[in-house]
Coordinates of C-alpha atoms in Angstrom, one line a residue:
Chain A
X1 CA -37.1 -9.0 -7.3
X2 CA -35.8 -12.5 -5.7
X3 CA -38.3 -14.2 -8.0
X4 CA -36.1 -12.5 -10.9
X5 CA -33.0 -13.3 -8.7
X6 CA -33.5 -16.7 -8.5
X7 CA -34.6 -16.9 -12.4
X8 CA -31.8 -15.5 -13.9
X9 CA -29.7 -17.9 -11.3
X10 CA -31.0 -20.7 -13.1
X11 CA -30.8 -19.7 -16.6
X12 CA -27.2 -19.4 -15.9
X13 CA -26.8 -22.3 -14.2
X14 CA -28.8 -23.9 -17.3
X15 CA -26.3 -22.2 -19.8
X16 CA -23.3 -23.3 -18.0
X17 CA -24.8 -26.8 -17.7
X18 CA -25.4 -26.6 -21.5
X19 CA -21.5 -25.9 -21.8
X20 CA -22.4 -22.4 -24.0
X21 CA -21.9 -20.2 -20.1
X22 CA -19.2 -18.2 -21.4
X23 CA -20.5 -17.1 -24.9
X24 CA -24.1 -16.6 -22.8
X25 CA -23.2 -15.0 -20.0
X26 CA -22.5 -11.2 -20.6
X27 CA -25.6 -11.3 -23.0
X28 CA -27.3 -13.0 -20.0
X29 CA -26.3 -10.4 -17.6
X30 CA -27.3 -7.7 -20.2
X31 CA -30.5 -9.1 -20.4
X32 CA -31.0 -9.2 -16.0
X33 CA -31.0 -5.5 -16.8
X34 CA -27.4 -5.3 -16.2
X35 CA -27.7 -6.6 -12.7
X36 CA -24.5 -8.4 -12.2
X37 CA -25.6 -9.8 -8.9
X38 CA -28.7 -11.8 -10.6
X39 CA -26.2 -14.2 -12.7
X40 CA -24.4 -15.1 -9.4
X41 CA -25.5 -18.8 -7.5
X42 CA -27.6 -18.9 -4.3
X43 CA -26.2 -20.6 -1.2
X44 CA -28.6 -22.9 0.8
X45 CA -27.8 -21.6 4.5
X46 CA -27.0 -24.7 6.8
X47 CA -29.1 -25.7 9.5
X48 CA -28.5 -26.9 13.2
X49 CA -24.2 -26.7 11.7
X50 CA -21.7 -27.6 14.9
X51 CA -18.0 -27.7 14.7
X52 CA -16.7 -29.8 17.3
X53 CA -13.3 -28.1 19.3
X54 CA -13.2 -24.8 17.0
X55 CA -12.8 -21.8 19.6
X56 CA -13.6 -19.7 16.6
X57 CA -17.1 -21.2 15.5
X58 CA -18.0 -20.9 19.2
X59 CA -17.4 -17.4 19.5
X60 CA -19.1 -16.7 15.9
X61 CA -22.0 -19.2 17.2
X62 CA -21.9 -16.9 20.5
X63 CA -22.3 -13.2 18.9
X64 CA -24.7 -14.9 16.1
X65 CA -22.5 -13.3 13.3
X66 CA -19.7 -13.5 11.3
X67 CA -16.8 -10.8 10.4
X68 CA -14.9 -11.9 7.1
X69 CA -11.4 -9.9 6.2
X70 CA -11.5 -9.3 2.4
X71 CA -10.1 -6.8 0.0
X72 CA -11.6 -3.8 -1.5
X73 CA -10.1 -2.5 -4.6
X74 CA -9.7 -5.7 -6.5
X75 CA -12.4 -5.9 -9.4
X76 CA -13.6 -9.7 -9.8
X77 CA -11.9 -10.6 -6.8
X78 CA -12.8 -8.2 -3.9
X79 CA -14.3 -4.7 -4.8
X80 CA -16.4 -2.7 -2.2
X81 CA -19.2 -1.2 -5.1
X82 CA -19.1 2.3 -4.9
X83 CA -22.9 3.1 -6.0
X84 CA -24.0 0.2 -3.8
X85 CA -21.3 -0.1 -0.5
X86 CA -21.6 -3.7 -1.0
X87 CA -18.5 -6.3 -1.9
X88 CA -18.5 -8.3 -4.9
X89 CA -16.1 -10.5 -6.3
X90 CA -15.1 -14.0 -6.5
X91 CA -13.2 -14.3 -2.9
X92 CA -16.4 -12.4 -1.4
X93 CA -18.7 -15.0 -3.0
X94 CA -16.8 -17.4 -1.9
X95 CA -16.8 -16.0 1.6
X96 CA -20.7 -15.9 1.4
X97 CA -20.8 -19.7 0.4
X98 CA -18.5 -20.5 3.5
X99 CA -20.9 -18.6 5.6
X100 CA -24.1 -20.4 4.2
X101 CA -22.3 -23.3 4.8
X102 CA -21.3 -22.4 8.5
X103 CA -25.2 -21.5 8.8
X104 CA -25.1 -17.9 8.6
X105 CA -27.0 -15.9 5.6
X106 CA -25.6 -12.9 4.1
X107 CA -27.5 -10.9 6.6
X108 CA -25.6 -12.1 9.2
X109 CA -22.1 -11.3 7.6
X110 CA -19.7 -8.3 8.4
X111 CA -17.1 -7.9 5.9
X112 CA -14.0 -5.9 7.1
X113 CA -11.6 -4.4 4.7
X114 CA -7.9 -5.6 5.5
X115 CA -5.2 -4.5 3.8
X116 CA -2.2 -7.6 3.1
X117 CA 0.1 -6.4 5.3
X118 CA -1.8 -6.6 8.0
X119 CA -3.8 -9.9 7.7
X120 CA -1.7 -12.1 10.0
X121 CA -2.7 -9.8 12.9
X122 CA -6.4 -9.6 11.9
X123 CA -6.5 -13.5 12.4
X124 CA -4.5 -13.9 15.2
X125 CA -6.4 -11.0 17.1
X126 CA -9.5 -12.4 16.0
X127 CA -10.7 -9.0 14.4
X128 CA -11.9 -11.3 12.3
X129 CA -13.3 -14.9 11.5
X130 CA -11.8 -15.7 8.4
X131 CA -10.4 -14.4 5.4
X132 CA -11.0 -14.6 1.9
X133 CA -8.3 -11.6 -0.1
X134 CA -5.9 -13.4 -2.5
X135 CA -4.3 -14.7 0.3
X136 CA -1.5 -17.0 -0.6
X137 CA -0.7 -20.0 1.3
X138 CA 3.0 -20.4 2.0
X139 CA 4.8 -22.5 4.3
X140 CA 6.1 -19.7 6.2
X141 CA 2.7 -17.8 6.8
X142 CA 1.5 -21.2 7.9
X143 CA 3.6 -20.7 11.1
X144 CA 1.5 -17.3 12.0
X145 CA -2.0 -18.9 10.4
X146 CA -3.6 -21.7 9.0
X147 CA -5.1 -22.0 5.6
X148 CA -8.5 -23.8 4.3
X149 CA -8.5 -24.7 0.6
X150 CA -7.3 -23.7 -2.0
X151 CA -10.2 -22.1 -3.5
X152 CA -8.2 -20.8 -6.4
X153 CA -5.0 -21.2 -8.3
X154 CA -3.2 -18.1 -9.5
X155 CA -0.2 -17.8 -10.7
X156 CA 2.3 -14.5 -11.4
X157 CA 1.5 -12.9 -14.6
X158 CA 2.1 -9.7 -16.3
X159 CA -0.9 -6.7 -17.3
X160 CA 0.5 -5.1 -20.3
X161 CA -0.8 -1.9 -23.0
X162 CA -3.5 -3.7 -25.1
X163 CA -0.8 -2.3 -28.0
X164 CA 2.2 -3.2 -26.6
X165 CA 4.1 -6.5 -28.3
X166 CA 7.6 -5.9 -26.6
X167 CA 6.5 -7.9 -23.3
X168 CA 5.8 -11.1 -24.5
X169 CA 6.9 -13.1 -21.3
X170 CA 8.9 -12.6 -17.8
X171 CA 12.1 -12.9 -19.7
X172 CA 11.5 -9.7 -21.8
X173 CA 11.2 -7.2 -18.6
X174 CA 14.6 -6.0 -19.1
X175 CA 14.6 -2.5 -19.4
X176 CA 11.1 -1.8 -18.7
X177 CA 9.5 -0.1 -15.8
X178 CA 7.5 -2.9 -13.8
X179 CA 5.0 -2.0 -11.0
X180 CA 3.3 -4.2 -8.5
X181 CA 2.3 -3.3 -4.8
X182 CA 5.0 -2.5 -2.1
X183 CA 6.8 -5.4 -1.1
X184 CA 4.3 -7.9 -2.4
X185 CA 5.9 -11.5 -2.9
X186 CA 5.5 -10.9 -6.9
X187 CA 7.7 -8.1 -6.9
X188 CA 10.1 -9.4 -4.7
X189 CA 10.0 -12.0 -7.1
X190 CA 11.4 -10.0 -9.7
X191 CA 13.8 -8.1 -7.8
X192 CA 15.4 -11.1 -6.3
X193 CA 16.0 -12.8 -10.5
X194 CA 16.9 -9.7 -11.7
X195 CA 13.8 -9.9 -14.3
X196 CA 14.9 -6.0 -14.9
X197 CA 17.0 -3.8 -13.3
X198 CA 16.6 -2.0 -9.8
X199 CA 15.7 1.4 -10.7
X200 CA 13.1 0.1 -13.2
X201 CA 10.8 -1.3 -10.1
X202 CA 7.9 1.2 -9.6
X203 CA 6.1 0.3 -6.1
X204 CA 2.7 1.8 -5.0
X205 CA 0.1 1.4 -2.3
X206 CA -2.3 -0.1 -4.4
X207 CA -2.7 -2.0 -7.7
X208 CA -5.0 0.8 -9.4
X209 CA -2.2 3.5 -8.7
X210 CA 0.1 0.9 -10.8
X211 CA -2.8 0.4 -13.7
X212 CA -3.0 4.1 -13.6
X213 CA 0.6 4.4 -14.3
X214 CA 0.6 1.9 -17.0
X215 CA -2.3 4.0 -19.2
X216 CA -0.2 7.3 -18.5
X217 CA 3.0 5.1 -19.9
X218 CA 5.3 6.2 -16.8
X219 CA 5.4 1.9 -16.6
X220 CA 5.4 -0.5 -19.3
X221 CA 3.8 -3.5 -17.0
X222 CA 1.8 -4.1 -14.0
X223 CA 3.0 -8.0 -12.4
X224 CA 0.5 -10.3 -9.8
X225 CA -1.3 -12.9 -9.9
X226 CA -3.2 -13.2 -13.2
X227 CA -6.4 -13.5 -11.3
X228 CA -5.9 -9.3 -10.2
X229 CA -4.9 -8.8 -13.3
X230 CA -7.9 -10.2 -15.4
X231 CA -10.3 -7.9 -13.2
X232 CA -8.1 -5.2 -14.1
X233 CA -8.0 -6.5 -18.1
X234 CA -11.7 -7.2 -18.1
X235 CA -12.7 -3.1 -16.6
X236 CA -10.4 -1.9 -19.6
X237 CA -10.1 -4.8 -21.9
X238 CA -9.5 -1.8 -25.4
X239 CA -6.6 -0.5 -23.6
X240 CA -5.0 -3.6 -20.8
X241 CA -4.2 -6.6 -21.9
X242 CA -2.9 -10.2 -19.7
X243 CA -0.1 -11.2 -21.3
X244 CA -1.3 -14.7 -20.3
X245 CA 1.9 -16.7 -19.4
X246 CA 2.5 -17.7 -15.6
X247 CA 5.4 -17.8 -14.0
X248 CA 4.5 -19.0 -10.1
X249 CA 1.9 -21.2 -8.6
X250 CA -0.3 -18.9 -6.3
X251 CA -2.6 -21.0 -4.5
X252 CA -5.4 -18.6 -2.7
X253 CA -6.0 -20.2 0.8
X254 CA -9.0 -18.8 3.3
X255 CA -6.9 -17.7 6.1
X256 CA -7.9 -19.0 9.4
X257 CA -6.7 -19.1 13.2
X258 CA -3.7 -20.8 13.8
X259 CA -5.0 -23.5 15.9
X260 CA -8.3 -24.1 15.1
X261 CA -7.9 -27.1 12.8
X262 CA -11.5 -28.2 13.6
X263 CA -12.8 -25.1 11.8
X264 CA -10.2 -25.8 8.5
X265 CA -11.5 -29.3 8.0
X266 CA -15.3 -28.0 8.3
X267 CA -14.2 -25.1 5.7
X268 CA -12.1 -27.7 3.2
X269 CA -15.1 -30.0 3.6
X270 CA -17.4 -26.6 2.1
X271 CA -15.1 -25.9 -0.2
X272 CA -14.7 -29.6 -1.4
X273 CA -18.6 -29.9 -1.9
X274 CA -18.6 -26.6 -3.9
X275 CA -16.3 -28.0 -6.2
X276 CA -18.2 -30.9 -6.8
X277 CA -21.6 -29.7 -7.0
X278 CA -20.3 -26.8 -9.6
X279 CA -21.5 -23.8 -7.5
X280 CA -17.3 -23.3 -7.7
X281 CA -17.7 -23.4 -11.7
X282 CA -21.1 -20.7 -11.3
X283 CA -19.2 -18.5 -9.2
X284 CA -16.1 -18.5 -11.2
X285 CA -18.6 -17.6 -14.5
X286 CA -20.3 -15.1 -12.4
X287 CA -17.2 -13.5 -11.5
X288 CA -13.6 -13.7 -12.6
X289 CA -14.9 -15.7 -15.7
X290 CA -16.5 -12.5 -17.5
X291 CA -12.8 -11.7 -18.2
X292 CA -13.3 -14.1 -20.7
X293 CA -10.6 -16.5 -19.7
X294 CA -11.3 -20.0 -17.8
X295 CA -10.6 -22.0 -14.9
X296 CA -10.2 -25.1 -13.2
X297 CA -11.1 -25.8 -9.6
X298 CA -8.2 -26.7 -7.6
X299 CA -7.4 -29.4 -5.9
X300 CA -8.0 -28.9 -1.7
X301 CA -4.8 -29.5 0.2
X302 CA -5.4 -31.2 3.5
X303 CA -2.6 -30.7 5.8
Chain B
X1 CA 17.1 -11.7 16.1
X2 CA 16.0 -14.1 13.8
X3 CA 13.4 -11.3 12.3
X4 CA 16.4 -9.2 11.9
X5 CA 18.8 -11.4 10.8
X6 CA 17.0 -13.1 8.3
X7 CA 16.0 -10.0 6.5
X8 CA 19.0 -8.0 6.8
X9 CA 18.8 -7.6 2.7
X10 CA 16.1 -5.4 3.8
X11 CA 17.0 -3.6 6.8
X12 CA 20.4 -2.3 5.4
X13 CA 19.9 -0.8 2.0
X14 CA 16.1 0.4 3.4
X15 CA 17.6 2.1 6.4
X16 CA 20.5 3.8 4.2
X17 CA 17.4 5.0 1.6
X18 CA 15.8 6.7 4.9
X19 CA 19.0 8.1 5.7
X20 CA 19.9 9.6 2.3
X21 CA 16.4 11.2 2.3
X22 CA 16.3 12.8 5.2
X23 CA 20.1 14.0 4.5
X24 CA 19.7 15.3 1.2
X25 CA 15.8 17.1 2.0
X26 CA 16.6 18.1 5.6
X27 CA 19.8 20.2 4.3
X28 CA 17.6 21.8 1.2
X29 CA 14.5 22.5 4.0
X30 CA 16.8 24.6 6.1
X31 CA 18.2 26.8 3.4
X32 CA 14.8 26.5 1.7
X33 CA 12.5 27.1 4.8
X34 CA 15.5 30.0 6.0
X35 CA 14.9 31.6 2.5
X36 CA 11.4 31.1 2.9
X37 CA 11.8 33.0 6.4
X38 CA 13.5 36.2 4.8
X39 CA 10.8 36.5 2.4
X40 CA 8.8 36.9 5.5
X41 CA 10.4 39.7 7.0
X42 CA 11.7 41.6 4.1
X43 CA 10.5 45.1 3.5
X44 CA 8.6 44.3 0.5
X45 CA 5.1 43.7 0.6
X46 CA 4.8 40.9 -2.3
X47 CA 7.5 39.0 -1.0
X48 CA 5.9 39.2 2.3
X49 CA 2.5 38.3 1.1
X50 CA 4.0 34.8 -1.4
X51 CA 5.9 33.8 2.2
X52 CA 3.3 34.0 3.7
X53 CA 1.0 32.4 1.4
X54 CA 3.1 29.4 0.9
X55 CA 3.7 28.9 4.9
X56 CA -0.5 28.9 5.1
X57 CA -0.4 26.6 2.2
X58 CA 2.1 24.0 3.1
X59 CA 1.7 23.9 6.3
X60 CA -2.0 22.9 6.3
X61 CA -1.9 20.5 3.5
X62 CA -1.3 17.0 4.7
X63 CA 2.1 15.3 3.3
X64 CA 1.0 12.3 2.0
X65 CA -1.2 14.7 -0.6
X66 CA 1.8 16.7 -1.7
X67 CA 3.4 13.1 -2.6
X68 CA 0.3 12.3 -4.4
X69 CA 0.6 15.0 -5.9
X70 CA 4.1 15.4 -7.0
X71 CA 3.7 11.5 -7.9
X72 CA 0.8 11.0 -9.7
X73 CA -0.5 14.5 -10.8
X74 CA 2.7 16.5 -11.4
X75 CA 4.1 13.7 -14.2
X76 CA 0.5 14.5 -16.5
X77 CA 2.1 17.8 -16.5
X78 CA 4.6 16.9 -18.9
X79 CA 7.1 19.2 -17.4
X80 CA 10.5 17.8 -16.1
X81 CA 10.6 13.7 -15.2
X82 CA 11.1 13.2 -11.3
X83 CA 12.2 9.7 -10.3
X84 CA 10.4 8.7 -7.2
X85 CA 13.4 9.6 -4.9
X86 CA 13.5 13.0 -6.7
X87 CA 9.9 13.3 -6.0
X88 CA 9.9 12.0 -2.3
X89 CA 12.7 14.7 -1.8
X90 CA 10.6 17.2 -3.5
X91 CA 7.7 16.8 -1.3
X92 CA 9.7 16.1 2.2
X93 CA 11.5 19.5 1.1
X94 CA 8.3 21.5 0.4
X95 CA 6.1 20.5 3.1
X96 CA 9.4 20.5 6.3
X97 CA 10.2 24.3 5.0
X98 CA 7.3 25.7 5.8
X99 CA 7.7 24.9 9.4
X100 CA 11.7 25.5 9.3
X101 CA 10.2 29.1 7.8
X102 CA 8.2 29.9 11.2
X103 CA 10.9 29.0 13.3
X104 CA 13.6 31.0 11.5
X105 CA 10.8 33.8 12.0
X106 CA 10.5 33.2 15.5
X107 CA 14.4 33.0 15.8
X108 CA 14.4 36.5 14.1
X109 CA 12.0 37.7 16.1
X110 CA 14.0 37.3 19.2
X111 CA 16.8 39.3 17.7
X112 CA 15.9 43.2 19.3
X113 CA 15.0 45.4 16.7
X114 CA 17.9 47.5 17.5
X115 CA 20.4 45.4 16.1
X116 CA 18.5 46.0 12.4
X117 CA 18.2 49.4 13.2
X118 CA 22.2 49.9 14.2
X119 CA 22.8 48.3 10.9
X120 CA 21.0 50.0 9.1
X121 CA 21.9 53.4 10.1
X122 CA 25.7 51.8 9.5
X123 CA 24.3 51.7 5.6
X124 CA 24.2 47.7 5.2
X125 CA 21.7 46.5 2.7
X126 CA 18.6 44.1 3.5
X127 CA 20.6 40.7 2.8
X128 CA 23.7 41.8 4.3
X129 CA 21.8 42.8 7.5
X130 CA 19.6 39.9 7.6
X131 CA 22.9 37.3 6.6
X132 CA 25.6 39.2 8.4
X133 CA 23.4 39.9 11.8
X134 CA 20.2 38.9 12.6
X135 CA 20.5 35.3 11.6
X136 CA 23.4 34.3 12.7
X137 CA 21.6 35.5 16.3
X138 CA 17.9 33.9 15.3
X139 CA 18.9 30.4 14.5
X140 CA 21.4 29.7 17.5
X141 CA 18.2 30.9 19.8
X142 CA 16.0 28.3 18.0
X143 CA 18.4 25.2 17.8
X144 CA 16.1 22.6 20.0
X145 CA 12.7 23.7 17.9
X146 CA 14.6 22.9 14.4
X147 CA 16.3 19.5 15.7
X148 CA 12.7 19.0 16.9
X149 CA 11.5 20.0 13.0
X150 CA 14.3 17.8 11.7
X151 CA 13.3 14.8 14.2
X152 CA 9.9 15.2 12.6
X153 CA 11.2 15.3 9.0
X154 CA 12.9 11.6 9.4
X155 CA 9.8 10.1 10.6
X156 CA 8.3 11.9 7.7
X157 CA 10.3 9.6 5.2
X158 CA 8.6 7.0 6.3
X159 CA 5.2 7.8 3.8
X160 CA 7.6 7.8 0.5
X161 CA 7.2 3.8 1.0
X162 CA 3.9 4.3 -0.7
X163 CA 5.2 6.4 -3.6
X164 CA 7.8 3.4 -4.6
X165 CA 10.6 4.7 -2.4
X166 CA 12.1 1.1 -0.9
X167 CA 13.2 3.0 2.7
X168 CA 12.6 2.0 6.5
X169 CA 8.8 2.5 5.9
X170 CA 8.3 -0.4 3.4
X171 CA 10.0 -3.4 5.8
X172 CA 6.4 -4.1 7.2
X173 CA 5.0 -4.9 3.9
X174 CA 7.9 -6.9 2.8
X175 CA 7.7 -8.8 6.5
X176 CA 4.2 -9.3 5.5
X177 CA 5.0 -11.0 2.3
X178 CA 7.9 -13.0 3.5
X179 CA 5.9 -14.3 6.3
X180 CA 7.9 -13.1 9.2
X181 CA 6.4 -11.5 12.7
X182 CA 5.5 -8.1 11.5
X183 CA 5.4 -7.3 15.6
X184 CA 9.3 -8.2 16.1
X185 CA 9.9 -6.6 12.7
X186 CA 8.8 -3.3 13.8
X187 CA 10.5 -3.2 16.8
X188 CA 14.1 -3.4 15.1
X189 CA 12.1 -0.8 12.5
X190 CA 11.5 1.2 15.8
X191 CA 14.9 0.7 17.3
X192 CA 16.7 1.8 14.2
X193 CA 15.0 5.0 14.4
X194 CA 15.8 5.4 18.1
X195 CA 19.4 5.3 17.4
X196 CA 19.1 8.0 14.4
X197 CA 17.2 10.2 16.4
X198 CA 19.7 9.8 19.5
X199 CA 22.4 10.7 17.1
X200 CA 20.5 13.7 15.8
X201 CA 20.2 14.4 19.9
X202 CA 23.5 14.6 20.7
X203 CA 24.1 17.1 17.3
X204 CA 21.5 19.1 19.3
X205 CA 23.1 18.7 22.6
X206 CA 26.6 20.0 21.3
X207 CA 25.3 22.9 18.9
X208 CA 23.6 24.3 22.3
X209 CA 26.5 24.1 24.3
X210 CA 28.7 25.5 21.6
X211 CA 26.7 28.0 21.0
X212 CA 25.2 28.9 24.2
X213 CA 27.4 31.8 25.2
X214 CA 27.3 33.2 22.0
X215 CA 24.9 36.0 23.9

């Protein structure tokens, strides 16, 4: 089974290499027997890793594990598999490729669901180590955390009925029924410029309750960053559509502990290699990238 | 302060959302849940048997699945369209009036059976009886249980933020986003409720007193 693992791994690391990843992929998954955990990259676990002055990688180094936050109901992104238990998605492979480099193997990871509103306090408690969910650096949540990265650049965007050729853009919302997650920053976003009007915003727990919505027609479009959107686009891609037209920058940062700017550097320096070895492209292809859209890596900001 | 301060866009229009719920479904639970408690004690068997059967019903099914189900199974219906607020005042309504039902009943059922009797044998009907004599007697004997049902109704409101109802429930996710300390934002969440409450309190305090030597 890992000898298949591993060969599959390298046949799409071939393909991508070959620049023909994206036409070869979902044909390449189809032919690991539809295992969509055999096209994904391996991580090389660290050895003998210190990080000099980080309380947090001497408690992990203490208890010999690691507990990562991360989302569960966010297909490409962070989805707890219901046949399997375990997480996929990019932020959890990303998560996993932290961890290798920190010198822990999957074996040794936790992952802990936690939900947005309560990620500053899962941090700062130390309830977990890090987070990887979408997380969205700001200057304001830098106050309450700190932020490795970005790993990803997302931007606001709109899901839309695959039939549907009224919504076009952020400036043709007027008058339709727009649903996003309770008080998220994208839907404060369109309250606060009016993109339509008050009684037209539709706010739910969760972002499948809005896609839900959208296929019974009770709203017309779901807004976040595209990246949620293009798992959502790529489970459904007959009926949902991206409407493909950002309107915010969104860069995802791996929340840490407020003071423990050893730990950040250690984590931009990961994240930095990943990007230039292209395990950041393979996971991308592996993941988010069977939407069939692409990406570049960002650029890590060191602060 | 700052928390508060900052975010009073949110506190103010979310706070007066909480209050209009509770308002609007607190007034239609006690004339639903009083109806509710003269099905329950009228002399017909069927009407005995669908109070009762709603009470059992309602009252053991948790809120938060009557909104999901007034939100997101009702609309595939295709009957009549709720807006959220219609629906969160649907549910709030449904699920408080089985409780207000059981303490009418235990109101009623401090009324001596006499009374019913007396009018009766003066040739009043069932509703005039029941209007005109026993509850005017039940509910003024059961004022601190049905501020206490109330009380629990206003917390209630607080689950509609998940069924896109913007009340006092949602300003922890908007903290969240904004950035601000969810901690201190809670407390001011917290203290606004104290001071409804207190208010509802001192409605309590004054209905007892007024009514105290009514018997």
């Amino acid at each position: 089974m890992k000898i298949r693992t591993l060969a599959a791994g390298l046949l799409v690391g071939a393909l991508t290499l070959t620049a023909c990843g994206k036409e070869g992929s979902p044909t390449d998954t189809g032919g690991a027997g539809g295992n969509n955990a055999a096209a994904l990259p391996t991580y090389t676990v660290a050895q003998n890793v210190t990080v000099a002055g980080s309380p947090t990688f001497d408690r992990i180094k203490a208890a010999g594990k690691l507990t990562i936050g991360v989302k569960d109901d966010q297909p490409g992104l962070g989805l707890k598999n219901p046949t399997t238990g375990k997480f996929e998605g990019f932020d959890v492979e990303i998560a996993k490729m932290v961890a290798a480099g920190l010198g822990f193997d999957e074996s040794k990871i936790t992952f802990t669901t936690v939900d947005s509103a309560a990620r500053e306090a899962a941090i700062t408690n130390g309830n977990v180590d890090y987070y990887v969910g979408t997380y969205t650096i700001t200057d304001k949540r830098k106050t309450q955390v700190s932020f490795a990265g970005p790993y990803f650049m997302a931007g606001q965007d709109l899901l839309v009925r695959a039939d549907d050729k009224s919504i076009t853009g952020p400036e043709t919302l007027k008058g339709k029924k727009v649903c996003s997650v309770t008080g998220s920053t994208p839907i404060q976003r369109v309250r606060d410029q009016q993109l339509t009007e008050p009684q037209n915003i539709v706010e739910f727990q969760k972002y499948s309750q809005c896609v839900e919505k959208l296929g019974t027609k009770e709203v017309d479009a779901v807004t976040t960053d595209d990246a949620i959107l293009k798992g959502f686009a790529a489970q459904e891609p007959d009926t949902l559509k991206v409407v493909g037209k950002t309107f915010s920058q969104e860069p995802y940062g791996i929340g840490l502990n407020h003071d423990d700017a050893a730990l950040r550097a250690k984590i931009d320096d990961l994240l930095q290699a990943a990007i230039d070895n292209g395990t950041w492209q393979k996971i991308y292809d592996a993941t988010l990238g069977k939407s069939g859209s692409s990406a570049q890596p960002p650029t890590i900001q060191r602060y | 302060m700052d928390v508060l301060l900052d975010n009073l866009d949110l506190y103010g229009p979310f706070f007066w959302t909480t209050i209009k719920l509770f308002l609007i479904s607190g007034v239609a639970s006690l004339i639903f849940g009083t109806f509710l408690a003269g099905l329950r004690v009228s002399p017909v068997p069927v009407f005995r048997a669908v109070g009762a059967t709603y009470v059992t019903l309602l009252r053991n099914t948790p809120l938060t699945l009557i909104f999901v189900f007034l939100v997101f199974a009702y609309p595939l219906l295709d009957i009549l369209e709720l807006s959220y607020f219609t629906a969160a005042v649907v549910s709030l309504t449904l699920y408080t009036s089985a409780f207000i039902c059981e303490v009418v009943r235990s109101g009623i059922n401090t009324v001596p059976v006499g009374q019913a009797e007396a009018a009766r044998a003066l040739g009043l009907t069932f509703t005039q009886i029941l209007g005109q004599i026993v509850l005017p007697q039940a509910i003024r004997s059961v004022v601190p249980p049905l501020m206490s049902m109330l009380i629990a109704l206003l917390k209630n409101t607080t689950i509609a933020a998940g069924f896109s109802v913007a009340e006092a429930g949602a300003i922890r996710q908007y903290l969240s986003e904004r950035g601000d300390n969810q901690l201190i934002g809670l407390l001011w969440v917290a203290l606004g409720f104290i001071i409804l409450v207190a208010v509802l309190s001192l409605i309590q305090r004054a209905l007892e007193k007024r009514w105290s030597v009514a018997r």
